[in-house]
PDB file of C-alpha atoms and ligand atoms in Angstrom:
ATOM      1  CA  UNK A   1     106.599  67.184 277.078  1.00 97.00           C
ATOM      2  CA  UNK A   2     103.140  68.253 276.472  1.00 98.00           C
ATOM      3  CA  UNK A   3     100.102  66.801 278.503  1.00 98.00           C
ATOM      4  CA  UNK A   4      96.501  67.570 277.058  1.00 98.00           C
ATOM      5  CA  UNK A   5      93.744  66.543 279.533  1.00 98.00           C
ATOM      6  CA  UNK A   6      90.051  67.229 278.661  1.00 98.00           C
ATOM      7  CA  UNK A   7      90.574  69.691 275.759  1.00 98.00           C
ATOM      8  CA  UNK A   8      87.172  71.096 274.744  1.00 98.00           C
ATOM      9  CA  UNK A   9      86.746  74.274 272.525  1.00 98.00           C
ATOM     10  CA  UNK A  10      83.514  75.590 271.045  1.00 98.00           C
ATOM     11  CA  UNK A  11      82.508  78.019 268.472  1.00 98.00           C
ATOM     12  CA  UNK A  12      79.443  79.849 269.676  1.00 97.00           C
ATOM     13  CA  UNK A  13      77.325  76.516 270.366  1.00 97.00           C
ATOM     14  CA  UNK A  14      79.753  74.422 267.616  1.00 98.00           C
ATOM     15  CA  UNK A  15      81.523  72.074 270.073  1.00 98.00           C
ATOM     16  CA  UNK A  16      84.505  71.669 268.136  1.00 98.00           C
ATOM     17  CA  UNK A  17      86.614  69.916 270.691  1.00 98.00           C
ATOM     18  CA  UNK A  18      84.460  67.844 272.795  1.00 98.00           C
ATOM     19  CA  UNK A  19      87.227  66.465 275.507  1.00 98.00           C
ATOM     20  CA  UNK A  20      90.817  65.616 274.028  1.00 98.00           C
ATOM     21  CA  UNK A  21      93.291  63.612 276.017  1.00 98.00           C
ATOM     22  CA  UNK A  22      96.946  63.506 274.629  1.00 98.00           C
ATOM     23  CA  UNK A  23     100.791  62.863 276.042  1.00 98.00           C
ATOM     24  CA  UNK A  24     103.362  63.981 273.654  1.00 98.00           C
ATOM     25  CA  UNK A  25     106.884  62.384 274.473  1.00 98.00           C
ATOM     26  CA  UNK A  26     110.381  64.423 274.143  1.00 98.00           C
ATOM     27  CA  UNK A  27     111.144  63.060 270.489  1.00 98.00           C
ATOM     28  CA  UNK A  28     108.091  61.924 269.260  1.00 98.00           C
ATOM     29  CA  UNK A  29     106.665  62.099 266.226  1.00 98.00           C
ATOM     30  CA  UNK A  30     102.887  62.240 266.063  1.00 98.00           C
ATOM     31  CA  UNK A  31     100.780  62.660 262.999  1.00 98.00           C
ATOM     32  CA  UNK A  32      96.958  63.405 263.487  1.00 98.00           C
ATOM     33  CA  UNK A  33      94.343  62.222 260.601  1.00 98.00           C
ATOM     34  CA  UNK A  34      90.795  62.951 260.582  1.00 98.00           C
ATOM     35  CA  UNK A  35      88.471  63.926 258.215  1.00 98.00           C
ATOM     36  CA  UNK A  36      87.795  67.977 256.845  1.00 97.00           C
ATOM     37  CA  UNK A  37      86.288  69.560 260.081  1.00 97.00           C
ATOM     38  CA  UNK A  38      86.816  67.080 262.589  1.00 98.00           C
ATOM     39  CA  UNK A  39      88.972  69.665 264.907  1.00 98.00           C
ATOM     40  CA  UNK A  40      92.670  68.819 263.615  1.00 98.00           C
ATOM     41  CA  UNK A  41      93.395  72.694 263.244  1.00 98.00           C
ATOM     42  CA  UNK A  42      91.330  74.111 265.922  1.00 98.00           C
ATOM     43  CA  UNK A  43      93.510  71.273 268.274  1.00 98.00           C
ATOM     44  CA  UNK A  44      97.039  71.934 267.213  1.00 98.00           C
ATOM     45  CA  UNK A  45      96.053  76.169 267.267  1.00 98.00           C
ATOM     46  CA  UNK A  46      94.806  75.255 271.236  1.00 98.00           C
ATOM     47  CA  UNK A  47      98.400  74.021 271.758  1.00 97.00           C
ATOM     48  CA  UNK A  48     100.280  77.414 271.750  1.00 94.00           C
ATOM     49  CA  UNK A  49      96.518  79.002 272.388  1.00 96.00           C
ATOM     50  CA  UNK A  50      95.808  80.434 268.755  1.00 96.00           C
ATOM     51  CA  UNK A  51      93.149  79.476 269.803  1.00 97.00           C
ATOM     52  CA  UNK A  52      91.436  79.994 273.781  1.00 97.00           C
ATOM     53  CA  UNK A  53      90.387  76.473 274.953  1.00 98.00           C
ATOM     54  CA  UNK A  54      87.099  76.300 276.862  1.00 98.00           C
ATOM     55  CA  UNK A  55      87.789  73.533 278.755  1.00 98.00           C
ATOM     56  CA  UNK A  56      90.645  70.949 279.348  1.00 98.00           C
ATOM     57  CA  UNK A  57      94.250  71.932 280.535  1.00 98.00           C
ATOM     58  CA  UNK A  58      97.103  71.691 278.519  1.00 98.00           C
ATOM     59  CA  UNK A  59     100.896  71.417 280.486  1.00 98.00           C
ATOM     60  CA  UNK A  60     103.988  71.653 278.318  1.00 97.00           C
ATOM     61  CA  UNK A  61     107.225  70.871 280.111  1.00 95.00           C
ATOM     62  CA  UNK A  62     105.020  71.035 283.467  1.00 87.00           C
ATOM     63  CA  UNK A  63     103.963  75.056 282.659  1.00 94.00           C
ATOM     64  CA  UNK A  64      99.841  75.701 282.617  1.00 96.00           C
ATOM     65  CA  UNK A  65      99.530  76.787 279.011  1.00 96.00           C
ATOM     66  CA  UNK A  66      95.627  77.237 279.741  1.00 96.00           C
ATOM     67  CA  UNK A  67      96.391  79.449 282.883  1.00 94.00           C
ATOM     68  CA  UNK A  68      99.652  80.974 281.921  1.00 94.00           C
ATOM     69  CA  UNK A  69      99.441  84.740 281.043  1.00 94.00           C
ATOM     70  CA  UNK A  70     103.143  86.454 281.203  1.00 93.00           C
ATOM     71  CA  UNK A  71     104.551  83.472 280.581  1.00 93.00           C
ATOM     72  CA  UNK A  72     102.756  82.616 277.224  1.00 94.00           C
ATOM     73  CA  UNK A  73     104.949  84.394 274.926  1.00 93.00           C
ATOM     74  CA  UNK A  74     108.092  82.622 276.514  1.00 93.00           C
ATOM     75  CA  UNK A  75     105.601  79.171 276.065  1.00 95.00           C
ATOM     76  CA  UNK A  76     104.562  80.033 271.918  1.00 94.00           C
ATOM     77  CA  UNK A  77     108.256  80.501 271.372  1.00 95.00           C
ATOM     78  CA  UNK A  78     109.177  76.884 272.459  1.00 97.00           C
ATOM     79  CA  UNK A  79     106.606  75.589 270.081  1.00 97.00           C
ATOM     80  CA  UNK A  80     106.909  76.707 266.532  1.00 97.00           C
ATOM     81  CA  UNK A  81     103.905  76.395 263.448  1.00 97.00           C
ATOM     82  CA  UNK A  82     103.760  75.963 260.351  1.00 98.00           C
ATOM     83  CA  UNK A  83     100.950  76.328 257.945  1.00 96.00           C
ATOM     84  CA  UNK A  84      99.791  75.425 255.060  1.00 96.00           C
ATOM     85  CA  UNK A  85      99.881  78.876 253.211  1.00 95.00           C
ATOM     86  CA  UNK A  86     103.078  79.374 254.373  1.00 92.00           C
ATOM     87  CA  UNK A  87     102.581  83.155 256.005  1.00 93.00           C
ATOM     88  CA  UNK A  88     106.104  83.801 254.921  1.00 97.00           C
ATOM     89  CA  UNK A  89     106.450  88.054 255.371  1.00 97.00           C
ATOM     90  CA  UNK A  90     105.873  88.978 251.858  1.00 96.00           C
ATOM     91  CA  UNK A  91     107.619  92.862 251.741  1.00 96.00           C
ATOM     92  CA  UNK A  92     111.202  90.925 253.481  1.00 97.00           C
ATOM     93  CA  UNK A  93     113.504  88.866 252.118  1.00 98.00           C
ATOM     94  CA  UNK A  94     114.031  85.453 252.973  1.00 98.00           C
ATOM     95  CA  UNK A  95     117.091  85.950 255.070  1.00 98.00           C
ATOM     96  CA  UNK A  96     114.716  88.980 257.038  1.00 98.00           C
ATOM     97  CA  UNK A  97     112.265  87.034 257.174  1.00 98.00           C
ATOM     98  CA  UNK A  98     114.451  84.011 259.529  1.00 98.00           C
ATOM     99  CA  UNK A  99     116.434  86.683 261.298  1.00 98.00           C
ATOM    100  CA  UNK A 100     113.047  89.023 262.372  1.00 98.00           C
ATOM    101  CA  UNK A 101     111.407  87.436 264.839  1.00 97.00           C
ATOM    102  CA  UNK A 102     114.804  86.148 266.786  1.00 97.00           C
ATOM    103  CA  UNK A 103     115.772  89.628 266.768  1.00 98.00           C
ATOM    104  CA  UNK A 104     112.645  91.803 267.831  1.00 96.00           C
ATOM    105  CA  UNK A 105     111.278  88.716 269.883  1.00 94.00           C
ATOM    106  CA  UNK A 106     114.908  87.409 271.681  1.00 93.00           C
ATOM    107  CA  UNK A 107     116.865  90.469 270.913  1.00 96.00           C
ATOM    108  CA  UNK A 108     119.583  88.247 269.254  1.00 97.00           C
ATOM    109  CA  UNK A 109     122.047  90.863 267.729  1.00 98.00           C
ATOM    110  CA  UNK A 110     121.933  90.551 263.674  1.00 98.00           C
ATOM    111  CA  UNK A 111     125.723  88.739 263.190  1.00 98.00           C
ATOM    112  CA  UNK A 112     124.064  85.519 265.182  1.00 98.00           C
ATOM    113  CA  UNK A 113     120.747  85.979 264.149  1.00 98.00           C
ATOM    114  CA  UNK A 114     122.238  85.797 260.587  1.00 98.00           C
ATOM    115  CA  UNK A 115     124.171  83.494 261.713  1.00 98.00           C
ATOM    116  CA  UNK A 116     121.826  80.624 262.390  1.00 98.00           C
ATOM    117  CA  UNK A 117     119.367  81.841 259.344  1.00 98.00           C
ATOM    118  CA  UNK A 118     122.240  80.536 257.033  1.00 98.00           C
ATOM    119  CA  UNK A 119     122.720  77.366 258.896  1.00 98.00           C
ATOM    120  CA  UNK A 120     119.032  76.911 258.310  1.00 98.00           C
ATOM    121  CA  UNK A 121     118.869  77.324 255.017  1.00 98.00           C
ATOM    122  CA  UNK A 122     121.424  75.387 254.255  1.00 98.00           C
ATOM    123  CA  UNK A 123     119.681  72.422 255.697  1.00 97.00           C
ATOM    124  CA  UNK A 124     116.659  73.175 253.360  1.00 98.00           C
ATOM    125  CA  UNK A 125     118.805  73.339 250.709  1.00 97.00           C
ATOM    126  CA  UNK A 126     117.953  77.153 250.221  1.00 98.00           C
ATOM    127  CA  UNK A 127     121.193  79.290 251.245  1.00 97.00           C
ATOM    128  CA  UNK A 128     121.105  80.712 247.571  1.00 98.00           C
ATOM    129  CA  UNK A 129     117.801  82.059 248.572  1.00 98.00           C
ATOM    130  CA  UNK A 130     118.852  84.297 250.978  1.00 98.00           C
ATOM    131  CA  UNK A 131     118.146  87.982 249.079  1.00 98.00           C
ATOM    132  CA  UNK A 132     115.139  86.241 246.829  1.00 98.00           C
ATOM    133  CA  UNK A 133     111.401  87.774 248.124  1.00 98.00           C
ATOM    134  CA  UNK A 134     108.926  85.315 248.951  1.00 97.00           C
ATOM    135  CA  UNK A 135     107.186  86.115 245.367  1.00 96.00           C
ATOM    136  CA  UNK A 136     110.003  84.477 243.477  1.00 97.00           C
ATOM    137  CA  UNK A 137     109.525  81.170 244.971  1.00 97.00           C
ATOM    138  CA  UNK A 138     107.973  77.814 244.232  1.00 97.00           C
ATOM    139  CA  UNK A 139     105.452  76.765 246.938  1.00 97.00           C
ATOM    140  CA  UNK A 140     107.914  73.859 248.077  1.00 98.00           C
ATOM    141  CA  UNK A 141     110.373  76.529 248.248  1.00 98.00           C
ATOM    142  CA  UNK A 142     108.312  78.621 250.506  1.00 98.00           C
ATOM    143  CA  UNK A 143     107.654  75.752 252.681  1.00 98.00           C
ATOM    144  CA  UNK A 144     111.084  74.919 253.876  1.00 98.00           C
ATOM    145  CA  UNK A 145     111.576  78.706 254.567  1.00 98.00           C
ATOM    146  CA  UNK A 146     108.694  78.910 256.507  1.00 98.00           C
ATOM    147  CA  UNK A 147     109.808  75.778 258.050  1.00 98.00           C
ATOM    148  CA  UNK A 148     113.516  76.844 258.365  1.00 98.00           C
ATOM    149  CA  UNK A 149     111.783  80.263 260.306  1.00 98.00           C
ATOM    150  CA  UNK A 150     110.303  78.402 262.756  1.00 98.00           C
ATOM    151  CA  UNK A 151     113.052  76.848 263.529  1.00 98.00           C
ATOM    152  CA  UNK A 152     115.175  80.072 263.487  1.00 98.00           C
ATOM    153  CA  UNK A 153     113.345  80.465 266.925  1.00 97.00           C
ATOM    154  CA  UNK A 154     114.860  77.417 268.340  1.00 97.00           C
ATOM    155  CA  UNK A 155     111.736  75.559 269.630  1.00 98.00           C
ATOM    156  CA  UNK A 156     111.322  72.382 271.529  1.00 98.00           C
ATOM    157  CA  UNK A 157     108.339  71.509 269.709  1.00 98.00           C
ATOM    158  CA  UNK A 158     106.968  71.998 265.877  1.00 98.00           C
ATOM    159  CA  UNK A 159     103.280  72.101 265.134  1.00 98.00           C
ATOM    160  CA  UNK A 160     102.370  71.600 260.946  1.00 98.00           C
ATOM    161  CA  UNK A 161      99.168  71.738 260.272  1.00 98.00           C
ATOM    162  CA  UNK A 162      98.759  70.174 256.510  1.00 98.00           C
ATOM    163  CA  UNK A 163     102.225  71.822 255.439  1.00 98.00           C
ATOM    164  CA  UNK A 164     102.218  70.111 251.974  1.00 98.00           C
ATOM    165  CA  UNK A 165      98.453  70.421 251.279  1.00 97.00           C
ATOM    166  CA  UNK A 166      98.803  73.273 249.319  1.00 97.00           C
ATOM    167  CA  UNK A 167     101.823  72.574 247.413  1.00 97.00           C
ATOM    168  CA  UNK A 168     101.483  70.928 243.570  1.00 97.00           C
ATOM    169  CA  UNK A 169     102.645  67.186 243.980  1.00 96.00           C
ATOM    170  CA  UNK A 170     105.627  67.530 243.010  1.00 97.00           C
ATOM    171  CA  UNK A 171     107.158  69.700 245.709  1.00 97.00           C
ATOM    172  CA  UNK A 172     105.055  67.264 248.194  1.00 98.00           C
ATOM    173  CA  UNK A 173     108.552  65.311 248.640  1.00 98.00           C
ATOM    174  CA  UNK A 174     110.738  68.081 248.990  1.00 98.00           C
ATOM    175  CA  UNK A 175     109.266  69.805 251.654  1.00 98.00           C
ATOM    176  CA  UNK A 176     108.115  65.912 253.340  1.00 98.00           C
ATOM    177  CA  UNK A 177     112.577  65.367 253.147  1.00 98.00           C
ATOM    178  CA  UNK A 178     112.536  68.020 255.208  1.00 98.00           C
ATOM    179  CA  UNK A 179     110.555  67.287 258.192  1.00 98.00           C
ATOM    180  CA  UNK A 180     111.805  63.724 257.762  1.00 98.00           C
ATOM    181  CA  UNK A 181     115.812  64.969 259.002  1.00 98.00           C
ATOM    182  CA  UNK A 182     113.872  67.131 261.493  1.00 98.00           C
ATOM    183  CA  UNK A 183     112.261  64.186 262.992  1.00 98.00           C
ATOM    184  CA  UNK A 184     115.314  61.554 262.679  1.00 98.00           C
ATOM    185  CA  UNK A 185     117.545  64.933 264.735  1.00 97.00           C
ATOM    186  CA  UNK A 186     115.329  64.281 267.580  1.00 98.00           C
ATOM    187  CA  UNK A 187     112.555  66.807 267.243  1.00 98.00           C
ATOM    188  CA  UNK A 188     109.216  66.494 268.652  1.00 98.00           C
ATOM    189  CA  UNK A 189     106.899  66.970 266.266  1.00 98.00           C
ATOM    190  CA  UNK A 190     102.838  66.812 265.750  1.00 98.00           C
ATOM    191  CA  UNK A 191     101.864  66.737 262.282  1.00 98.00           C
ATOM    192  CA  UNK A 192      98.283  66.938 260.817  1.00 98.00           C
ATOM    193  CA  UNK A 193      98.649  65.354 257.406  1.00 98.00           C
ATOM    194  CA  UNK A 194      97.155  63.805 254.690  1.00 95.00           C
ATOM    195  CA  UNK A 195     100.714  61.986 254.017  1.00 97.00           C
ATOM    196  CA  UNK A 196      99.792  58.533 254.867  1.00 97.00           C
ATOM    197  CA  UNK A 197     102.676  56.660 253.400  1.00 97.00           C
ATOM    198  CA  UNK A 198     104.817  59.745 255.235  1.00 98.00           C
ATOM    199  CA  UNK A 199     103.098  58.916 258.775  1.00 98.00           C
ATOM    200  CA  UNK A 200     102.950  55.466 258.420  1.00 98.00           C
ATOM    201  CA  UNK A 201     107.043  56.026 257.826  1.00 98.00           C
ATOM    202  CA  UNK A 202     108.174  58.767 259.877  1.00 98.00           C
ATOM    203  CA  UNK A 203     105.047  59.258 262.883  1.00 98.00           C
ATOM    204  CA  UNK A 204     105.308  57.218 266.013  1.00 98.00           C
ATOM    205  CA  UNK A 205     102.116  57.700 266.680  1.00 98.00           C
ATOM    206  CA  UNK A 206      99.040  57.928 264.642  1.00 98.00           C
ATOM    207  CA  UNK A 207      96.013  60.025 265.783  1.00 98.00           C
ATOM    208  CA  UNK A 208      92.689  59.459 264.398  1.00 98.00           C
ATOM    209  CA  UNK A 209      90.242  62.498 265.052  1.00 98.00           C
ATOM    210  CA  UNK A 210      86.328  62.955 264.009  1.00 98.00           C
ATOM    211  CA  UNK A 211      83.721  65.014 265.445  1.00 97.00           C
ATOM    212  CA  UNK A 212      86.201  66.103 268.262  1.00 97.00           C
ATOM    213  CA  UNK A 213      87.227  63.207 270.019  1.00 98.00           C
ATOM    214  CA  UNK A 214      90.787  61.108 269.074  1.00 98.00           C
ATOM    215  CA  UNK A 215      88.544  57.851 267.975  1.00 98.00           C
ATOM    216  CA  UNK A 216      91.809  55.951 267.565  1.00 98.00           C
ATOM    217  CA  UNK A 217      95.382  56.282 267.983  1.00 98.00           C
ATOM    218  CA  UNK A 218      98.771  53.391 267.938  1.00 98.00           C
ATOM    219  CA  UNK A 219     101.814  52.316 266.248  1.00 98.00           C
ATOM    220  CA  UNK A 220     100.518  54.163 262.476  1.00 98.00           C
ATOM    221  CA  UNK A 221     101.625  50.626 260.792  1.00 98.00           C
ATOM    222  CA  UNK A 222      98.956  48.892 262.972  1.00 98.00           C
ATOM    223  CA  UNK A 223      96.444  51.333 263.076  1.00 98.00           C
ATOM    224  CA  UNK A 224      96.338  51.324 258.994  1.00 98.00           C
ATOM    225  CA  UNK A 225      96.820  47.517 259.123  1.00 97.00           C
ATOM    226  CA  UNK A 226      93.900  46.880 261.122  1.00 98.00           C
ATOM    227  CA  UNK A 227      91.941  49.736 262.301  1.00 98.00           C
ATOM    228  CA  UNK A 228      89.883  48.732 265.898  1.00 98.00           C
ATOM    229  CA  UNK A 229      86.815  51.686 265.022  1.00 98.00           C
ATOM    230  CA  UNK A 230      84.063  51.806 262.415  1.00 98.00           C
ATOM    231  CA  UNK A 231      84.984  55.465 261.794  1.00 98.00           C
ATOM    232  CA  UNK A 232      88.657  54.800 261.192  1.00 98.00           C
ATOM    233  CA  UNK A 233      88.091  52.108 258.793  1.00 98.00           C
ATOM    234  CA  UNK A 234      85.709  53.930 256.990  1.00 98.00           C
ATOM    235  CA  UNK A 235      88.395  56.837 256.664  1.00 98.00           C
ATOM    236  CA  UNK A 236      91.266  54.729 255.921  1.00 98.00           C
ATOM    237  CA  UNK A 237      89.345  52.867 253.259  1.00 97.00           C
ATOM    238  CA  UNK A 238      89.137  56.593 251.877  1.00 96.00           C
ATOM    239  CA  UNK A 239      92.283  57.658 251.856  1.00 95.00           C
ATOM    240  CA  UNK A 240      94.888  54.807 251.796  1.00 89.00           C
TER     241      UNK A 240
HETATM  242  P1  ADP B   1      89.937  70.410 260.511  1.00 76.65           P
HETATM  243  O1  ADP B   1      91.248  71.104 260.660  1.00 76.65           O
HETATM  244  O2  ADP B   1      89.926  69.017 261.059  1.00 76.65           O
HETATM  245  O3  ADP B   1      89.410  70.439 259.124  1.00 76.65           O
HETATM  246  P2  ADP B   1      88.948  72.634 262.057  1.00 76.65           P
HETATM  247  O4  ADP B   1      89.597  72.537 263.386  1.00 76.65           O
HETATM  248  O5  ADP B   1      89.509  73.623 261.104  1.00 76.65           O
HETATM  249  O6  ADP B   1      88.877  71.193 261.402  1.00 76.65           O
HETATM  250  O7  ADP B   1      87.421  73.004 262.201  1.00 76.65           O
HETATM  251  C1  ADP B   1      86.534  72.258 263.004  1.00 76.65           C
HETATM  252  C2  ADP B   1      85.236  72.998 263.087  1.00 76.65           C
HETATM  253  O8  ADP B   1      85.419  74.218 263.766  1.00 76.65           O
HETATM  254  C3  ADP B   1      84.622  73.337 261.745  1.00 76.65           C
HETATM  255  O9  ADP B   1      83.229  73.105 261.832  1.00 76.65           O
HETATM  256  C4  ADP B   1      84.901  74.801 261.592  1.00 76.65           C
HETATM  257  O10 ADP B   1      83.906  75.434 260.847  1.00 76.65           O
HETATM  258  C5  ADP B   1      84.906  75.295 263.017  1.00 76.65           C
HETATM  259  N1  ADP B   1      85.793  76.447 263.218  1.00 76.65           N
HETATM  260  C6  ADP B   1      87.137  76.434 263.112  1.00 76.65           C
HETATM  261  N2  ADP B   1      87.652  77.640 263.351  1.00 76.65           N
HETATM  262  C7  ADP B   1      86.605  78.452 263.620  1.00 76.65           C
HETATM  263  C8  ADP B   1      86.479  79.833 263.958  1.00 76.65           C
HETATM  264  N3  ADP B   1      87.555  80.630 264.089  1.00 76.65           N
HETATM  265  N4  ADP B   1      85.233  80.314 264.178  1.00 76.65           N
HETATM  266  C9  ADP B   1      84.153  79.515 264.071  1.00 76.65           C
HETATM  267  N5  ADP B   1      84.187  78.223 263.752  1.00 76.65           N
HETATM  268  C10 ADP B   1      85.402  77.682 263.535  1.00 76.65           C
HETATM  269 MG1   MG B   2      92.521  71.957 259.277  1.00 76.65          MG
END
């Protein structure tokens, strides 16, 4: 579904990215681990180009994503994010806040837009939220809306870039539940997590970045079993 072939991206003269070669399969489920400035971010924002690549090409579902111009706002709405600070729409309600962006973006009408918002957060377990503001909710809560609005867009691919980092531990699993029935309904999904015991569980794939390469990557059981590189080890011993 998405073929990354020689990824670079630099800063200025930071070489963040320094040649990145990925597949993503229909389905999978990859989770990417790396140390605190190691490029996880600045790779997932290249993706849906957040982010302008300065080298490498990037193909999802055989479309340039590097090249494509017209086309890229028809290519970011296959692929939705979500962050770590949420970036829920503060001033909108939850149920505006699912039903926006399908509306303006796809020109759904607001009965089906609505619709499908309520189907979502059902399967977050929020549909009494639907009238609450952002404000009023716990940061786990917040999550699976922001979650539940990316998905209002219907994409073929989810990007999460440390969704539970922020979150106090105990709304860790709530929010973790939900990405879990995402990934078991078939989505493909790449994750950059801290969440080992969650990777090791859920991911089909681990990736292990530093200094912008992928220094490792396999079946996440085996890679935390028995890590092949110095680097991974030394992370692993860190964090597991
Ligand atoms: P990670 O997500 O693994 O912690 P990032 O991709 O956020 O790493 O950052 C990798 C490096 O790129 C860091 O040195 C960071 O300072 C730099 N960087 C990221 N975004 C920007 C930016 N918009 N402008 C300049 N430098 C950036
Ligand atoms: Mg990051």
């Amino acid at each position: 579904m998405i073929e990354i072939q020689g990824l670079r991206k630099s800063f200025g003269s930071n070489e963040v990215l320094k040649g990145i070669d990925a597949s993503i399969q229909k389905g999978e489920v990859v989770a990417v681990i790396g140390p605190s400035g190691s490029g996880k971010s600045t790779f997932l924002r290249c993706l849906n180009r957040l982010e302008e690549p300065t080298g490498g090409t990037i193909r999802f579902k055989d479309r340039d994503v590097t090249a494509a111009q017209k086309e890229l706002n028809g290519i970011r709405q296959k692929m939705g994010m979500v962050f770590q600070h949420f970036n829920l729409f503060p001033h909108m309600s939850v149920l505006d806040n699912l039903t926006i962006t399908p509306r303006k973006v796809k020109g759904m009408g607001k009965e089906e837009a609505e619709k499908i918002a309520m189907e979502l957060l059902r399967s977050v377990g929020l549909e009494d939220k639907r009238d609450a503001r952002p404000d009023s909710l716990s940061g786990g809560q917040k999550q699976r809306i922001a979650i539940a609005r990316a998905l209002a867009m219907q994409p073929e691919v989810m990007l999460f870039d440390e969704p539970t980092s922020a979150l106090d531990p105990e709304m860790v699993g709530e929010v973790l539940d939900v990405m879990k029935r995402l990934a078991q309904n078939g989505m493909t999904m790449i994750i950059v997590t801290h969440e080992m015991g969650f990777a090791r569980e859920v991911a089909d794939r681990l990736i292990f970045m530093d200094g912008g390469y992928i220094v490792e990557e396999g079946d996440p059981r085996e890679v935390m079993a028995a890590p092949q590189h110095a680097r991974t080890k030394e992370f692993l011993s860190k964090v597991l």
